[in-house]
Short mmCIF file of N, CA and C in Angstrom, two decimals:
data_model
loop_
_atom_site.label_atom_id
_atom_site.label_comp_id
_atom_site.label_asym_id
_atom_site.label_seq_id
_atom_site.Cartn_x
_atom_site.Cartn_y
_atom_site.Cartn_z
N MET A 1 0.82 -1.19 0.00
CA MET A 1 0.00 0.00 0.00
C MET A 1 0.87 1.27 0.00
N GLU A 2 1.94 1.22 0.83
CA GLU A 2 2.83 2.37 0.90
C GLU A 2 3.46 2.66 -0.47
N HIS A 3 3.81 1.59 -1.19
CA HIS A 3 4.39 1.74 -2.53
C HIS A 3 3.39 2.43 -3.46
N ALA A 4 2.13 2.04 -3.39
CA ALA A 4 1.10 2.63 -4.25
C ALA A 4 0.94 4.12 -3.94
N VAL A 5 0.99 4.48 -2.67
CA VAL A 5 0.88 5.89 -2.29
C VAL A 5 2.08 6.67 -2.81
N ARG A 6 3.27 6.09 -2.68
CA ARG A 6 4.49 6.75 -3.14
C ARG A 6 4.45 6.96 -4.66
N VAL A 7 4.02 5.92 -5.38
CA VAL A 7 3.93 6.03 -6.84
C VAL A 7 2.90 7.08 -7.23
N SER A 8 1.79 7.11 -6.52
CA SER A 8 0.75 8.12 -6.80
C SER A 8 1.29 9.52 -6.59
N CYS A 9 2.05 9.71 -5.51
CA CYS A 9 2.65 11.02 -5.25
C CYS A 9 3.62 11.42 -6.35
N ILE A 10 4.39 10.45 -6.80
CA ILE A 10 5.35 10.72 -7.88
C ILE A 10 4.61 11.14 -9.14
N LEU A 11 3.56 10.41 -9.47
CA LEU A 11 2.79 10.73 -10.67
C LEU A 11 2.13 12.10 -10.56
N LEU A 12 1.58 12.42 -9.39
CA LEU A 12 0.98 13.73 -9.20
C LEU A 12 2.01 14.84 -9.33
N THR A 13 3.19 14.62 -8.76
CA THR A 13 4.27 15.60 -8.89
C THR A 13 4.65 15.78 -10.35
N ALA A 14 4.74 14.69 -11.07
CA ALA A 14 5.09 14.77 -12.49
C ALA A 14 4.04 15.56 -13.26
N LEU A 15 2.77 15.32 -12.96
CA LEU A 15 1.70 16.05 -13.64
C LEU A 15 1.75 17.54 -13.31
N LEU A 16 2.03 17.86 -12.04
CA LEU A 16 2.11 19.25 -11.65
C LEU A 16 3.23 19.98 -12.39
N PHE A 17 4.36 19.29 -12.55
CA PHE A 17 5.50 19.92 -13.18
C PHE A 17 5.46 19.84 -14.71
N ALA A 18 4.57 19.07 -15.25
CA ALA A 18 4.52 18.89 -16.70
C ALA A 18 4.34 20.21 -17.42
N GLY A 19 3.57 21.11 -16.85
CA GLY A 19 3.33 22.39 -17.49
C GLY A 19 4.30 23.47 -17.08
N CYS A 20 5.29 23.14 -16.30
CA CYS A 20 6.19 24.15 -15.75
C CYS A 20 7.46 24.36 -16.56
N GLY A 21 7.58 23.75 -17.71
CA GLY A 21 8.75 23.94 -18.54
C GLY A 21 9.94 23.13 -18.08
N GLU A 22 11.10 23.60 -18.49
CA GLU A 22 12.34 22.86 -18.25
C GLU A 22 12.62 22.65 -16.76
N GLU A 23 12.48 23.68 -15.96
CA GLU A 23 12.74 23.54 -14.52
C GLU A 23 11.80 22.51 -13.89
N GLY A 24 10.56 22.52 -14.32
CA GLY A 24 9.61 21.54 -13.82
C GLY A 24 9.97 20.13 -14.21
N ARG A 25 10.43 19.96 -15.43
CA ARG A 25 10.85 18.63 -15.89
C ARG A 25 12.05 18.15 -15.08
N ILE A 26 13.00 19.05 -14.87
CA ILE A 26 14.19 18.70 -14.08
C ILE A 26 13.77 18.27 -12.68
N GLN A 27 12.92 19.06 -12.05
CA GLN A 27 12.49 18.74 -10.69
C GLN A 27 11.71 17.43 -10.65
N GLY A 28 10.89 17.21 -11.65
CA GLY A 28 10.13 15.95 -11.71
C GLY A 28 11.04 14.74 -11.82
N TYR A 29 12.02 14.81 -12.72
CA TYR A 29 12.98 13.71 -12.86
C TYR A 29 13.75 13.50 -11.55
N PHE A 30 14.18 14.62 -10.95
CA PHE A 30 14.97 14.51 -9.73
C PHE A 30 14.15 13.89 -8.60
N ASP A 31 12.92 14.35 -8.45
CA ASP A 31 12.06 13.80 -7.39
C ASP A 31 11.78 12.32 -7.60
N ARG A 32 11.55 11.93 -8.85
CA ARG A 32 11.32 10.50 -9.13
C ARG A 32 12.61 9.71 -8.85
N GLY A 33 13.75 10.27 -9.20
CA GLY A 33 15.02 9.61 -8.93
C GLY A 33 15.22 9.40 -7.43
N LYS A 34 14.92 10.42 -6.64
CA LYS A 34 15.07 10.28 -5.19
C LYS A 34 14.10 9.24 -4.63
N ALA A 35 12.88 9.22 -5.15
CA ALA A 35 11.90 8.23 -4.68
C ALA A 35 12.38 6.81 -5.02
N PHE A 36 12.85 6.63 -6.24
CA PHE A 36 13.38 5.31 -6.62
C PHE A 36 14.59 4.95 -5.76
N TYR A 37 15.45 5.92 -5.50
CA TYR A 37 16.64 5.67 -4.68
C TYR A 37 16.24 5.22 -3.27
N GLU A 38 15.25 5.90 -2.70
CA GLU A 38 14.78 5.53 -1.36
C GLU A 38 14.16 4.14 -1.34
N GLU A 39 13.60 3.72 -2.47
CA GLU A 39 13.03 2.37 -2.59
C GLU A 39 14.11 1.34 -2.92
N ARG A 40 15.35 1.78 -3.06
CA ARG A 40 16.48 0.94 -3.45
C ARG A 40 16.34 0.39 -4.87
N ASN A 41 15.60 1.11 -5.70
CA ASN A 41 15.47 0.76 -7.11
C ASN A 41 16.53 1.59 -7.84
N LEU A 42 17.77 1.10 -7.77
CA LEU A 42 18.91 1.89 -8.26
C LEU A 42 18.93 2.04 -9.77
N VAL A 43 18.42 1.06 -10.49
CA VAL A 43 18.41 1.15 -11.96
C VAL A 43 17.52 2.30 -12.41
N ASN A 44 16.31 2.36 -11.89
CA ASN A 44 15.40 3.45 -12.29
C ASN A 44 15.86 4.79 -11.73
N ALA A 45 16.41 4.78 -10.53
CA ALA A 45 16.93 6.03 -9.96
C ALA A 45 18.03 6.60 -10.85
N ARG A 46 18.93 5.72 -11.27
CA ARG A 46 20.03 6.17 -12.14
C ARG A 46 19.50 6.76 -13.44
N LEU A 47 18.49 6.14 -14.02
CA LEU A 47 17.90 6.67 -15.26
C LEU A 47 17.30 8.06 -15.04
N GLU A 48 16.61 8.25 -13.93
CA GLU A 48 15.99 9.55 -13.67
C GLU A 48 17.05 10.64 -13.47
N PHE A 49 18.12 10.32 -12.73
CA PHE A 49 19.17 11.32 -12.53
C PHE A 49 19.90 11.61 -13.84
N LYS A 50 20.04 10.62 -14.68
CA LYS A 50 20.64 10.87 -15.99
C LYS A 50 19.72 11.74 -16.85
N ASN A 51 18.41 11.58 -16.70
CA ASN A 51 17.47 12.46 -17.39
C ASN A 51 17.67 13.90 -16.96
N VAL A 52 17.87 14.11 -15.65
CA VAL A 52 18.14 15.46 -15.14
C VAL A 52 19.36 16.02 -15.84
N LEU A 53 20.42 15.21 -15.92
CA LEU A 53 21.69 15.70 -16.45
C LEU A 53 21.65 15.90 -17.97
N GLN A 54 20.73 15.23 -18.65
CA GLN A 54 20.58 15.50 -20.09
C GLN A 54 20.04 16.91 -20.31
N ILE A 55 19.19 17.36 -19.40
CA ILE A 55 18.63 18.71 -19.51
C ILE A 55 19.58 19.74 -18.92
N ASP A 56 20.15 19.41 -17.75
CA ASP A 56 21.04 20.34 -17.06
C ASP A 56 22.30 19.60 -16.58
N PRO A 57 23.33 19.57 -17.41
CA PRO A 57 24.56 18.85 -17.03
C PRO A 57 25.30 19.47 -15.85
N LYS A 58 24.84 20.62 -15.38
CA LYS A 58 25.49 21.28 -14.25
C LYS A 58 24.68 21.12 -12.95
N HIS A 59 23.83 20.14 -12.90
CA HIS A 59 23.00 19.89 -11.71
C HIS A 59 23.82 19.06 -10.73
N ALA A 60 24.48 19.76 -9.79
CA ALA A 60 25.42 19.12 -8.87
C ALA A 60 24.77 18.02 -8.03
N GLN A 61 23.55 18.23 -7.60
CA GLN A 61 22.91 17.24 -6.74
C GLN A 61 22.60 15.95 -7.50
N ALA A 62 22.27 16.05 -8.77
CA ALA A 62 22.05 14.84 -9.57
C ALA A 62 23.36 14.08 -9.73
N TRP A 63 24.46 14.80 -9.93
CA TRP A 63 25.76 14.13 -10.00
C TRP A 63 26.08 13.42 -8.69
N PHE A 64 25.78 14.08 -7.57
CA PHE A 64 26.04 13.47 -6.26
C PHE A 64 25.21 12.20 -6.09
N MET A 65 23.94 12.25 -6.46
CA MET A 65 23.09 11.06 -6.32
C MET A 65 23.59 9.93 -7.22
N LEU A 66 24.04 10.27 -8.43
CA LEU A 66 24.63 9.25 -9.29
C LEU A 66 25.87 8.63 -8.63
N GLY A 67 26.67 9.47 -8.00
CA GLY A 67 27.84 8.96 -7.29
C GLY A 67 27.46 7.95 -6.22
N GLN A 68 26.41 8.25 -5.49
CA GLN A 68 25.96 7.33 -4.45
C GLN A 68 25.50 6.00 -5.05
N ILE A 69 24.77 6.09 -6.16
CA ILE A 69 24.30 4.87 -6.82
C ILE A 69 25.49 4.05 -7.31
N TYR A 70 26.41 4.70 -8.01
CA TYR A 70 27.59 3.98 -8.52
C TYR A 70 28.39 3.37 -7.39
N GLU A 71 28.52 4.10 -6.29
CA GLU A 71 29.27 3.57 -5.15
C GLU A 71 28.59 2.31 -4.61
N GLN A 72 27.28 2.34 -4.48
CA GLN A 72 26.56 1.16 -3.99
C GLN A 72 26.68 -0.01 -4.95
N GLN A 73 26.81 0.29 -6.23
CA GLN A 73 26.97 -0.76 -7.23
C GLN A 73 28.43 -1.15 -7.41
N GLN A 74 29.30 -0.56 -6.62
CA GLN A 74 30.74 -0.79 -6.66
C GLN A 74 31.34 -0.50 -8.04
N LEU A 75 30.80 0.50 -8.68
CA LEU A 75 31.35 1.01 -9.94
C LEU A 75 32.23 2.20 -9.56
N TRP A 76 33.45 1.89 -9.14
CA TRP A 76 34.29 2.87 -8.48
C TRP A 76 34.70 4.03 -9.37
N GLN A 77 35.08 3.77 -10.60
CA GLN A 77 35.50 4.86 -11.49
C GLN A 77 34.33 5.79 -11.78
N GLU A 78 33.14 5.22 -12.02
CA GLU A 78 31.96 6.04 -12.28
C GLU A 78 31.60 6.86 -11.05
N ALA A 79 31.71 6.25 -9.85
CA ALA A 79 31.43 6.98 -8.61
C ALA A 79 32.42 8.13 -8.43
N LEU A 80 33.69 7.83 -8.68
CA LEU A 80 34.72 8.85 -8.57
C LEU A 80 34.44 10.02 -9.51
N ASN A 81 34.09 9.72 -10.75
CA ASN A 81 33.78 10.77 -11.72
C ASN A 81 32.56 11.59 -11.31
N ALA A 82 31.51 10.90 -10.85
CA ALA A 82 30.28 11.60 -10.46
C ALA A 82 30.51 12.49 -9.24
N TYR A 83 31.20 11.96 -8.23
CA TYR A 83 31.50 12.78 -7.05
C TYR A 83 32.41 13.95 -7.42
N GLY A 84 33.34 13.69 -8.32
CA GLY A 84 34.23 14.76 -8.77
C GLY A 84 33.47 15.88 -9.46
N GLU A 85 32.53 15.50 -10.30
CA GLU A 85 31.73 16.51 -11.00
C GLU A 85 30.85 17.27 -10.01
N ALA A 86 30.25 16.57 -9.06
CA ALA A 86 29.42 17.23 -8.04
C ALA A 86 30.26 18.23 -7.25
N GLY A 87 31.47 17.83 -6.88
CA GLY A 87 32.35 18.72 -6.14
C GLY A 87 32.86 19.89 -6.97
N ARG A 88 33.07 19.66 -8.24
CA ARG A 88 33.52 20.74 -9.13
C ARG A 88 32.43 21.79 -9.29
N LEU A 89 31.19 21.30 -9.46
CA LEU A 89 30.06 22.21 -9.67
C LEU A 89 29.63 22.91 -8.38
N ASP A 90 29.82 22.22 -7.26
CA ASP A 90 29.45 22.78 -5.96
C ASP A 90 30.61 22.52 -4.99
N PRO A 91 31.63 23.37 -5.03
CA PRO A 91 32.82 23.14 -4.20
C PRO A 91 32.53 23.04 -2.70
N GLY A 92 31.40 23.56 -2.27
CA GLY A 92 31.04 23.47 -0.87
C GLY A 92 30.38 22.16 -0.48
N ASN A 93 30.21 21.26 -1.44
CA ASN A 93 29.57 19.97 -1.15
C ASN A 93 30.61 19.05 -0.51
N ALA A 94 30.68 19.14 0.82
CA ALA A 94 31.68 18.38 1.56
C ALA A 94 31.45 16.87 1.43
N ASP A 95 30.20 16.46 1.34
CA ASP A 95 29.91 15.03 1.22
C ASP A 95 30.50 14.46 -0.07
N ALA A 96 30.28 15.15 -1.18
CA ALA A 96 30.81 14.67 -2.46
C ALA A 96 32.33 14.62 -2.43
N ARG A 97 32.93 15.65 -1.90
CA ARG A 97 34.39 15.70 -1.89
C ARG A 97 34.98 14.68 -0.92
N SER A 98 34.30 14.44 0.20
CA SER A 98 34.76 13.42 1.16
C SER A 98 34.67 12.03 0.56
N LYS A 99 33.58 11.77 -0.14
CA LYS A 99 33.41 10.46 -0.76
C LYS A 99 34.44 10.26 -1.87
N LYS A 100 34.70 11.32 -2.62
CA LYS A 100 35.72 11.24 -3.66
C LYS A 100 37.08 10.94 -3.02
N ALA A 101 37.39 11.63 -1.92
CA ALA A 101 38.67 11.41 -1.23
C ALA A 101 38.79 9.97 -0.73
N ALA A 102 37.70 9.42 -0.22
CA ALA A 102 37.72 8.05 0.29
C ALA A 102 38.00 7.05 -0.83
N ILE A 103 37.40 7.27 -1.98
CA ILE A 103 37.63 6.38 -3.13
C ILE A 103 39.07 6.51 -3.61
N LEU A 104 39.55 7.74 -3.68
CA LEU A 104 40.94 7.95 -4.09
C LEU A 104 41.91 7.27 -3.12
N LEU A 105 41.63 7.39 -1.83
CA LEU A 105 42.48 6.77 -0.83
C LEU A 105 42.48 5.24 -0.97
N ALA A 106 41.30 4.68 -1.18
CA ALA A 106 41.19 3.22 -1.36
C ALA A 106 41.93 2.76 -2.61
N ALA A 107 42.01 3.65 -3.61
CA ALA A 107 42.69 3.31 -4.85
C ALA A 107 44.20 3.57 -4.76
N GLY A 108 44.65 4.03 -3.60
CA GLY A 108 46.08 4.27 -3.42
C GLY A 108 46.56 5.60 -3.98
N LYS A 109 45.63 6.48 -4.33
CA LYS A 109 45.98 7.80 -4.87
C LYS A 109 45.99 8.80 -3.71
N ILE A 110 47.00 8.66 -2.88
CA ILE A 110 47.05 9.39 -1.61
C ILE A 110 47.16 10.89 -1.80
N GLU A 111 48.01 11.33 -2.71
CA GLU A 111 48.18 12.78 -2.92
C GLU A 111 46.88 13.42 -3.37
N GLU A 112 46.16 12.77 -4.29
CA GLU A 112 44.88 13.31 -4.76
C GLU A 112 43.85 13.31 -3.63
N ALA A 113 43.87 12.26 -2.80
CA ALA A 113 42.95 12.18 -1.67
C ALA A 113 43.21 13.31 -0.68
N VAL A 114 44.48 13.61 -0.45
CA VAL A 114 44.84 14.69 0.48
C VAL A 114 44.35 16.04 -0.05
N VAL A 115 44.48 16.27 -1.35
CA VAL A 115 43.99 17.52 -1.95
C VAL A 115 42.49 17.67 -1.67
N GLU A 116 41.73 16.60 -1.89
CA GLU A 116 40.29 16.65 -1.64
C GLU A 116 40.00 16.87 -0.16
N ALA A 117 40.72 16.15 0.70
CA ALA A 117 40.51 16.29 2.15
C ALA A 117 40.78 17.71 2.61
N LYS A 118 41.84 18.32 2.09
CA LYS A 118 42.15 19.70 2.45
C LYS A 118 41.06 20.66 1.97
N ALA A 119 40.52 20.40 0.78
CA ALA A 119 39.44 21.24 0.27
C ALA A 119 38.20 21.12 1.14
N VAL A 120 37.91 19.90 1.60
CA VAL A 120 36.76 19.70 2.50
C VAL A 120 36.97 20.48 3.79
N LEU A 121 38.16 20.36 4.35
CA LEU A 121 38.44 21.06 5.62
C LEU A 121 38.40 22.56 5.46
N ALA A 122 38.84 23.06 4.31
CA ALA A 122 38.80 24.50 4.07
C ALA A 122 37.36 25.00 3.96
N ALA A 123 36.50 24.20 3.30
CA ALA A 123 35.10 24.60 3.11
C ALA A 123 34.26 24.34 4.35
N ALA A 124 34.60 23.29 5.09
CA ALA A 124 33.80 22.90 6.26
C ALA A 124 34.74 22.43 7.37
N PRO A 125 35.35 23.36 8.10
CA PRO A 125 36.35 22.98 9.11
C PRO A 125 35.80 22.04 10.19
N GLU A 126 34.51 22.07 10.41
CA GLU A 126 33.90 21.20 11.43
C GLU A 126 33.75 19.78 10.94
N ASN A 127 33.98 19.53 9.64
CA ASN A 127 33.79 18.21 9.07
C ASN A 127 34.92 17.29 9.51
#
C-alpha cells in the first residue's frame, strides 16, 4: 500500500511539473530519482538522474546522487567521476568531496585524496 501511495505522489508531482517547462521537468525527474533511490530501485533512480543531467549537465545534486548509486553498485570509477563533477560544480559539497577522497584513498591515490581532504576542511572545518 505504501508503494502505491508513493507512486501516486510521484505521478501527481510529475503532472504538476509537466506544465512548468524545463525547470519543472528537471524537478520531476529529480524527485522520481530520489523516490526510486529511497526504494532501493537503483536502476530506475540512475535513469531519472541521468534524465536530469541531459537537460542540465550542471546539476550538482544529480551528479552526487549518481555517485551514491555507482558507489553502492561498486562502480568505483563512475562513482569517482560523479563525485568529482558534483564537487567541481558545488565546491562546498563536503559530502561529495569526502566520498571522492575516500575512493581515491582506497585506490592508493594518496596525494589526490589529500587535496580533496584539504578542500573539504577548508570549506567545512567542522567536518
